[in-house]
């Protein structure tokens, strides 16, 4: 894998069998409501921390969605790197002068080096940065969003959904684990397979899992039943990229998302739910994968398609019952400064 791809995906090839293996050694520090003595955590302070999360990245897109669903905009500011980056770091190309207006840096790498001058691993998003020190606190993407749902509750908006309900956590953890290993990471395992054998095995694993969620979603509106949870956020960010990128770029081409009735209806249902589709920028997504992964796409030509109008069509998922926010309410309109530049949704 190229060095660019390593920074893009947070993964590296294993040396055994040339299979794709994601480097999951993240900065383990957590942001918490209360910190015990000796715990590797810092106390949450509204306004002190900044979420750096590129719209192009599926792992970062999760954090953007959760922040919006829960109404954390006032407590946690948002910095948005551009969709492409060099081999060294994600960069703030979308900001005036190419500099993040709060952190004052061009490269996210500077915030990692402020934490550890010898930081040895990939410069990944999402990352939460302490604005008082300029240093990354954590880049543990899975824990970041679970903590948004639990540790940041004091700063949730009125009517925010419970994305990690206690009564469902045991089953949710199992579902999310399978979604992560087989689907979220499964598309990368196909795309960066180093041999025909490893690709074939990855392909079979991916579509076995997609068939599993297709069956699960045939009789229930959301992964955990009647309301959206963190499990849906995690599946959505892969589904929304599937036809636009993964089907072609990562050779996940048994079928398209639009050819799986339950999954396609489910994905449209979520896309049209406030907090999901309004965080998605298909142009940035395509630019990222087709430009940064130059080992897979040497000419860096970005496809014009696919036709995106289907995302706005009726899905009839309401016939399964349930409601996205349960007893809560949808988030309000996207703040103008945070509106996705190429959204296909109306204002």
PDB file of C-alpha atoms in Angstrom, residues 29-32 44 142-153 156:
ATOM      1  CA  UNK A  29      -6.996   9.003  26.108  1.00  0.00           C
ATOM      2  CA  UNK A  30     -10.697   9.625  26.647  1.00  0.00           C
ATOM      3  CA  UNK A  31     -12.771  12.728  27.273  1.00  0.00           C
ATOM      4  CA  UNK A  32     -15.064  12.013  30.206  1.00  0.00           C
ATOM      5  CA  UNK A  44     -14.848  17.495  29.226  1.00  0.00           C
ATOM      6  CA  UNK A 142     -14.929   4.022  17.888  1.00  0.00           C
ATOM      7  CA  UNK A 143     -14.625   5.280  21.452  1.00  0.00           C
ATOM      8  CA  UNK A 144     -15.096   8.918  20.441  1.00  0.00           C
ATOM      9  CA  UNK A 145     -18.657   8.339  19.259  1.00  0.00           C
ATOM     10  CA  UNK A 146     -19.603   6.072  22.163  1.00  0.00           C
ATOM     11  CA  UNK A 147     -18.406   8.810  24.507  1.00  0.00           C
ATOM     12  CA  UNK A 148     -20.427  11.408  22.583  1.00  0.00           C
ATOM     13  CA  UNK A 149     -23.511   9.343  23.419  1.00  0.00           C
ATOM     14  CA  UNK A 150     -22.649   8.816  27.088  1.00  0.00           C
ATOM     15  CA  UNK A 151     -19.954  11.062  28.567  1.00  0.00           C
ATOM     16  CA  UNK A 152     -21.131  14.207  26.736  1.00  0.00           C
ATOM     17  CA  UNK A 153     -24.771  13.876  27.881  1.00  0.00           C
ATOM     18  CA  UNK A 156     -26.839  17.083  24.467  1.00  0.00           C
TER      19      UNK A 156
END
